[in-house]
Short mmCIF file of C-alpha atoms and ligand atoms in Angstrom, two decimals:
data_model
loop_
_atom_site.label_atom_id
_atom_site.label_comp_id
_atom_site.label_asym_id
_atom_site.label_seq_id
_atom_site.Cartn_x
_atom_site.Cartn_y
_atom_site.Cartn_z
CA UNK A 1 163.25 -49.49 -128.56
CA UNK A 2 161.72 -52.73 -129.83
CA UNK A 3 158.33 -52.70 -131.54
CA UNK A 4 155.60 -52.69 -128.88
CA UNK A 5 152.88 -55.33 -129.04
CA UNK A 6 149.34 -53.98 -128.60
CA UNK A 7 147.25 -57.10 -128.03
CA UNK A 8 143.55 -57.53 -127.31
CA UNK A 9 142.13 -60.51 -125.42
CA UNK A 10 138.40 -60.80 -126.09
CA UNK A 11 137.93 -63.64 -123.59
CA UNK A 12 134.48 -65.26 -124.01
CA UNK A 13 132.84 -62.35 -125.83
CA UNK A 14 131.51 -61.82 -129.38
CA UNK A 15 129.91 -63.96 -132.09
CA UNK A 16 131.25 -64.22 -135.67
CA UNK A 17 128.80 -61.50 -136.79
CA UNK A 18 129.95 -59.21 -133.96
CA UNK A 19 133.55 -59.99 -134.92
CA UNK A 20 132.95 -58.86 -138.52
CA UNK A 21 131.29 -55.66 -137.29
CA UNK A 22 134.23 -54.95 -134.96
CA UNK A 23 136.83 -55.29 -137.72
CA UNK A 24 134.85 -53.20 -140.16
CA UNK A 25 135.05 -50.30 -137.72
CA UNK A 26 138.47 -51.05 -136.21
CA UNK A 27 140.70 -51.65 -139.28
CA UNK A 28 140.36 -48.11 -140.71
CA UNK A 29 141.01 -46.60 -137.26
CA UNK A 30 144.46 -48.21 -137.02
CA UNK A 31 145.41 -47.91 -140.70
CA UNK A 32 148.28 -45.52 -139.95
CA UNK A 33 149.65 -47.32 -136.86
CA UNK A 34 152.97 -48.70 -138.14
CA UNK A 35 155.22 -48.68 -135.08
CA UNK A 36 153.65 -51.59 -133.27
CA UNK A 37 152.40 -55.14 -133.68
CA UNK A 38 148.60 -55.23 -133.38
CA UNK A 39 147.09 -58.54 -132.30
CA UNK A 40 143.50 -59.50 -131.53
CA UNK A 41 142.69 -62.80 -129.80
CA UNK A 42 139.02 -63.70 -130.25
CA UNK A 43 137.26 -66.90 -129.18
CA UNK A 44 138.09 -69.90 -131.44
CA UNK A 45 134.78 -69.85 -133.34
CA UNK A 46 135.41 -66.23 -134.38
CA UNK A 47 138.90 -66.87 -135.79
CA UNK A 48 137.85 -67.53 -139.42
CA UNK A 49 135.78 -64.33 -139.44
CA UNK A 50 138.61 -62.35 -137.82
CA UNK A 51 141.23 -63.73 -140.22
CA UNK A 52 139.08 -62.88 -143.25
CA UNK A 53 138.23 -59.41 -141.95
CA UNK A 54 141.85 -58.51 -141.12
CA UNK A 55 143.48 -60.01 -144.23
CA UNK A 56 144.38 -56.75 -145.96
CA UNK A 57 145.30 -54.95 -142.71
CA UNK A 58 148.28 -55.03 -140.32
CA UNK A 59 146.15 -56.61 -137.61
CA UNK A 60 147.24 -60.15 -136.70
CA UNK A 61 145.00 -62.76 -135.11
CA UNK A 62 145.71 -65.00 -132.14
CA UNK A 63 144.03 -67.67 -130.04
CA UNK A 64 143.51 -67.53 -126.28
CA UNK A 65 144.76 -71.03 -125.48
CA UNK A 66 145.82 -74.30 -127.12
CA UNK A 67 146.21 -77.88 -126.07
CA UNK A 68 149.85 -79.02 -126.03
CA UNK A 69 149.13 -82.23 -127.95
CA UNK A 70 148.93 -82.24 -131.74
CA UNK A 71 145.74 -84.31 -132.02
CA UNK A 72 143.98 -87.21 -130.35
CA UNK A 73 140.94 -88.16 -128.30
CA UNK A 74 140.77 -84.95 -126.24
CA UNK A 75 137.15 -83.83 -126.52
CA UNK A 76 136.71 -80.10 -126.61
CA UNK A 77 140.36 -79.21 -127.18
CA UNK A 78 142.08 -77.30 -130.03
CA UNK A 79 145.71 -77.91 -130.98
CA UNK A 80 148.41 -75.46 -132.04
CA UNK A 81 148.61 -76.78 -135.65
CA UNK A 82 144.81 -76.39 -135.94
CA UNK A 83 144.94 -72.80 -134.74
CA UNK A 84 147.77 -72.03 -137.15
CA UNK A 85 145.89 -73.68 -140.03
CA UNK A 86 142.87 -71.51 -139.25
CA UNK A 87 145.03 -68.44 -139.95
CA UNK A 88 146.15 -67.37 -136.48
CA UNK A 89 149.76 -66.28 -135.91
CA UNK A 90 149.76 -65.68 -132.14
CA UNK A 91 148.43 -67.38 -129.03
CA UNK A 92 148.00 -66.37 -125.39
CA UNK A 93 149.41 -69.00 -123.02
CA UNK A 94 148.81 -69.37 -119.29
CA UNK A 95 146.41 -66.46 -118.80
CA UNK A 96 145.53 -66.15 -115.10
CA UNK A 97 141.91 -67.14 -115.87
CA UNK A 98 143.24 -70.39 -117.36
CA UNK A 99 145.40 -70.91 -114.27
CA UNK A 100 142.52 -70.05 -111.92
CA UNK A 101 139.57 -71.83 -113.56
CA UNK A 102 141.06 -74.51 -115.81
CA UNK A 103 143.91 -76.00 -113.82
CA UNK A 104 146.76 -74.49 -115.84
CA UNK A 105 150.14 -74.91 -114.14
CA UNK A 106 153.64 -73.64 -114.89
CA UNK A 107 154.38 -77.09 -116.30
CA UNK A 108 151.47 -77.02 -118.77
CA UNK A 109 152.30 -73.42 -119.63
CA UNK A 110 155.73 -74.61 -120.71
CA UNK A 111 154.31 -77.52 -122.74
CA UNK A 112 151.81 -75.26 -124.49
CA UNK A 113 154.51 -72.71 -125.24
CA UNK A 114 156.67 -75.37 -126.90
CA UNK A 115 153.65 -76.69 -128.85
CA UNK A 116 152.84 -73.18 -130.06
CA UNK A 117 156.41 -72.57 -131.23
CA UNK A 118 156.55 -75.92 -133.04
CA UNK A 119 153.39 -74.96 -134.94
CA UNK A 120 154.81 -71.55 -135.88
CA UNK A 121 152.62 -69.55 -133.48
CA UNK A 122 154.04 -66.67 -131.43
CA UNK A 123 153.21 -67.28 -127.76
CA UNK A 124 152.29 -64.49 -125.34
CA UNK A 125 153.15 -66.20 -122.05
CA UNK A 126 151.32 -64.69 -119.07
CA UNK A 127 152.62 -64.41 -115.52
CA UNK A 128 151.37 -62.42 -112.53
CA UNK A 129 150.79 -62.49 -108.79
CA UNK A 130 147.56 -62.69 -106.79
CA UNK A 131 146.53 -59.88 -104.44
CA UNK A 132 147.47 -62.09 -101.47
CA UNK A 133 150.96 -62.60 -102.93
CA UNK A 134 151.45 -58.86 -103.28
CA UNK A 135 150.12 -58.11 -99.80
CA UNK A 136 152.39 -60.68 -98.23
CA UNK A 137 155.41 -59.26 -100.07
CA UNK A 138 155.82 -62.34 -102.26
CA UNK A 139 155.43 -60.79 -105.73
CA UNK A 140 159.04 -61.28 -106.83
CA UNK A 141 159.11 -64.83 -105.48
CA UNK A 142 155.92 -65.77 -107.37
CA UNK A 143 157.10 -64.19 -110.64
CA UNK A 144 160.44 -65.96 -110.37
CA UNK A 145 158.71 -69.29 -109.69
CA UNK A 146 156.38 -68.83 -112.69
CA UNK A 147 159.41 -67.98 -114.79
CA UNK A 148 161.44 -70.98 -113.70
CA UNK A 149 158.55 -73.43 -114.15
CA UNK A 150 156.98 -72.02 -117.31
CA UNK A 151 159.74 -70.30 -119.28
CA UNK A 152 163.21 -71.29 -118.05
CA UNK A 153 162.95 -74.88 -119.42
CA UNK A 154 162.74 -73.51 -123.00
CA UNK A 155 165.84 -73.64 -125.17
CA UNK A 156 167.52 -70.33 -125.92
CA UNK A 157 166.17 -70.39 -129.48
CA UNK A 158 162.65 -71.08 -128.25
CA UNK A 159 162.90 -68.36 -125.61
CA UNK A 160 163.87 -65.75 -128.17
CA UNK A 161 160.58 -66.29 -130.02
CA UNK A 162 158.22 -65.61 -127.15
CA UNK A 163 156.62 -62.51 -125.68
CA UNK A 164 155.82 -62.33 -121.96
CA UNK A 165 152.84 -60.51 -120.44
CA UNK A 166 152.96 -59.38 -116.81
CA UNK A 167 149.38 -59.34 -115.58
CA UNK A 168 148.88 -58.82 -111.84
CA UNK A 169 145.73 -60.83 -111.13
CA UNK A 170 144.35 -58.13 -108.82
CA UNK A 171 144.36 -55.67 -111.73
CA UNK A 172 142.51 -57.84 -114.26
CA UNK A 173 138.95 -56.71 -114.93
CA UNK A 174 138.89 -54.85 -111.62
CA UNK A 175 139.53 -51.31 -112.82
CA UNK A 176 142.61 -51.31 -110.53
CA UNK A 177 145.58 -50.69 -112.82
CA UNK A 178 149.04 -51.25 -111.45
CA UNK A 179 150.75 -47.88 -111.32
CA UNK A 180 153.35 -47.54 -114.08
CA UNK A 181 156.01 -47.82 -111.35
CA UNK A 182 154.58 -51.05 -109.90
CA UNK A 183 154.39 -52.53 -113.40
CA UNK A 184 157.95 -51.45 -114.24
CA UNK A 185 159.27 -52.94 -111.01
CA UNK A 186 157.66 -56.31 -111.74
CA UNK A 187 158.93 -56.21 -115.32
CA UNK A 188 162.42 -55.73 -113.95
CA UNK A 189 162.11 -58.84 -111.79
CA UNK A 190 161.08 -60.86 -114.86
CA UNK A 191 163.75 -59.27 -117.05
CA UNK A 192 166.47 -60.05 -114.51
CA UNK A 193 165.34 -63.68 -114.42
CA UNK A 194 165.48 -63.77 -118.25
CA UNK A 195 168.97 -62.33 -118.36
CA UNK A 196 170.24 -64.64 -115.63
CA UNK A 197 168.94 -67.72 -117.44
CA UNK A 198 169.29 -66.85 -121.14
CA UNK A 199 171.70 -63.92 -121.20
CA UNK A 200 169.09 -61.89 -123.09
CA UNK A 201 165.52 -60.68 -122.75
CA UNK A 202 162.34 -60.53 -124.82
CA UNK A 203 159.47 -58.09 -124.97
CA UNK A 204 157.40 -57.80 -121.78
CA UNK A 205 153.84 -56.48 -122.01
CA UNK A 206 151.67 -55.20 -119.18
CA UNK A 207 148.05 -56.27 -118.73
CA UNK A 208 145.34 -55.38 -116.22
CA UNK A 209 142.69 -52.67 -116.66
CA UNK A 210 144.55 -50.93 -119.49
CA UNK A 211 142.30 -48.16 -120.87
CA UNK A 212 142.59 -45.26 -123.31
CA UNK A 213 143.04 -42.89 -120.36
CA UNK A 214 145.98 -44.71 -118.73
CA UNK A 215 147.84 -46.01 -121.79
CA UNK A 216 150.10 -42.95 -122.13
CA UNK A 217 151.35 -43.09 -118.55
CA UNK A 218 151.90 -46.84 -118.72
CA UNK A 219 153.77 -46.73 -122.03
CA UNK A 220 155.92 -43.86 -120.74
CA UNK A 221 157.76 -46.53 -118.73
CA UNK A 222 160.55 -47.94 -120.87
CA UNK A 223 160.06 -51.31 -119.20
CA UNK A 224 156.65 -51.66 -120.86
CA UNK A 225 156.96 -52.94 -124.42
CA UNK A 226 153.27 -53.17 -125.10
CA UNK A 227 150.01 -54.14 -123.44
CA UNK A 228 147.54 -57.01 -123.25
CA UNK A 229 144.06 -55.53 -123.07
CA UNK A 230 140.85 -57.28 -122.04
CA UNK A 231 137.68 -55.21 -121.59
CA UNK A 232 138.91 -52.16 -123.48
CA UNK A 233 139.73 -54.25 -126.57
CA UNK A 234 136.06 -55.09 -127.14
CA UNK A 235 135.05 -51.79 -128.71
CA UNK A 236 136.77 -50.49 -131.85
CA UNK A 237 137.09 -46.91 -130.56
CA UNK A 238 138.70 -47.75 -127.24
CA UNK A 239 141.12 -50.35 -128.60
CA UNK A 240 142.08 -48.04 -131.48
CA UNK A 241 142.73 -45.25 -128.96
CA UNK A 242 145.07 -47.60 -127.09
CA UNK A 243 146.88 -48.73 -130.27
CA UNK A 244 147.24 -45.13 -131.48
CA UNK A 245 148.20 -43.68 -128.08
P1 PGA B 301 141.36 -56.32 -118.47
O1 PGA B 301 141.92 -57.80 -118.79
O2 PGA B 301 142.05 -55.39 -119.43
O3 PGA B 301 139.89 -56.42 -118.71
O4 PGA B 301 141.72 -56.02 -117.05
C1 PGA B 301 143.27 -58.01 -119.13
C2 PGA B 301 143.50 -59.46 -119.42
O5 PGA B 301 142.89 -60.31 -118.77
O6 PGA B 301 144.30 -59.81 -120.32
#
């Protein structure tokens, strides 16, 4: 089995002071976790504090988004080289909240993924269906479309460097976790698309209401090679319980 990725997405929560307090408590709790990659993605302004506080630990830091251009007159944006220079090694791309509220499309997901790779950041590329897609039986079709627009245009070398997160939108922040079987089935759709296009696959994480009390059952599915955790990554105890499951 490949090394699972246990990643936390803090969304728009925490100040730099709260970030320092989190790491002070969290780092000792995961000191013996060696069999996984641990990644925390705080808001941009917290990245320097997170990088400093995690320096001597195995916890890596990521951003939650990047612009796909290197620099320029794009008020309010942050580029991949800037994020890398600030000490981050990972970045979440195409989270459903970016797609839903900030006009992210499969095309911009692909551009951001390429920009991340060129800057030496490891992208966690998110895909996932809406509740309406699932109810109308269109889950596989949507996942395949997101794959062909956002991931398939990568070169084989680029593809091999990414991680994909399957996050059903109806399970994000709702307390409704996909059952391990539902998650595994969706992962298989994505994995088949990967193999058909690239002849190989990369790690696929699950995200959506992952908690300390469901992590064991989820990770019992071989299809799941890690998790992307929102709400439960905000407190040191609960995220450590997930990492150490
Ligand atoms: P949640 O969020 O764990 O709070 O459901 C997951 C995510 O949005 O990545």
